[in-house]
C-alpha positions in Angstrom: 0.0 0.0 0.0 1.2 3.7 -1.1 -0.3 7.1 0.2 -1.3 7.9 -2.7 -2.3 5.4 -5.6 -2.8 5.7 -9.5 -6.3 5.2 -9.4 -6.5 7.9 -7.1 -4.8 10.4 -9.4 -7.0 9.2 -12.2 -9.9 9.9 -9.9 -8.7 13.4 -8.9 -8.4 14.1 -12.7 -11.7 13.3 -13.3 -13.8 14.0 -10.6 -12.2 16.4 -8.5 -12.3 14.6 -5.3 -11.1 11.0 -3.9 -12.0 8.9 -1.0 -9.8 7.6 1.5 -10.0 4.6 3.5 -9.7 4.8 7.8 -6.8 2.6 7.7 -4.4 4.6 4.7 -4.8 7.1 6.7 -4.3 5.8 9.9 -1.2 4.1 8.2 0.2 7.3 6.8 -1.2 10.1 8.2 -2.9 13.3 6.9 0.0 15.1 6.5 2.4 12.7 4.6 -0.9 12.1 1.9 -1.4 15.9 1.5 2.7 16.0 0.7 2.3 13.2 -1.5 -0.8 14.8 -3.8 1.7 17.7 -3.7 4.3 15.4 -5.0 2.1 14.5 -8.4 1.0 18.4 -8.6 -2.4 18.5 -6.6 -3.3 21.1 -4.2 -5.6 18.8 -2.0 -7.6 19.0 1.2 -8.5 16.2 3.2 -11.8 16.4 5.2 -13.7 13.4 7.6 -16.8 12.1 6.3 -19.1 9.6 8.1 -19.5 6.5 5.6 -23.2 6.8 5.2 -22.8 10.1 4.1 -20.8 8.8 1.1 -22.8 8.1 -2.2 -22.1 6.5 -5.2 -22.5 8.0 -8.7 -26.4 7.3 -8.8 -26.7 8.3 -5.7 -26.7 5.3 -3.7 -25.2 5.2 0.1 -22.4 3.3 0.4 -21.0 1.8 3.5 -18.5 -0.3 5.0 -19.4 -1.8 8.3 -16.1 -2.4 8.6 -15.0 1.3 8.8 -16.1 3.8 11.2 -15.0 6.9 8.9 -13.5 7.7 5.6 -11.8 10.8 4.0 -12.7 12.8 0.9 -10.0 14.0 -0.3 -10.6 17.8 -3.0 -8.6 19.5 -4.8 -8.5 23.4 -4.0 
């Protein structure tokens, strides 16, 4: 596992935003996964979301009982 992975570029290119598991950032920390984004050329902020609150594209909750929280990470 990396701070920051392709797919989450890709994402960030196309979307604007990225999620984040509990656990990367548990693993890494905030901090080193903002520097990282910086690394590739992103100007990101990371905010806490609750996982209900997160929807797919069509607008369907999804959760992960396994996780308490999860990160959306936006570029600013």
């Amino acid at each position: 596992m990396k701070p920051v992975e392709k797919w989450m570029l890709g994402a960030l290119e196309k979307n604007g935003n990225t999620v984040l598991s509990y656990a990367r950032v548990r693993f890494f920390g905030i901090q080193a996964i903002i520097d990282e984004f910086a690394n590739y050329g992103y100007n990101v902020r990371i905010r806490e979301e609750q996982p209900e609150l997160i929807t797919d594209i069509t607008g369907n909750p999804i959760t992960n009982k396994k996780e308490r929280k999860c990160y959306i990470v936006e570029v600013i």
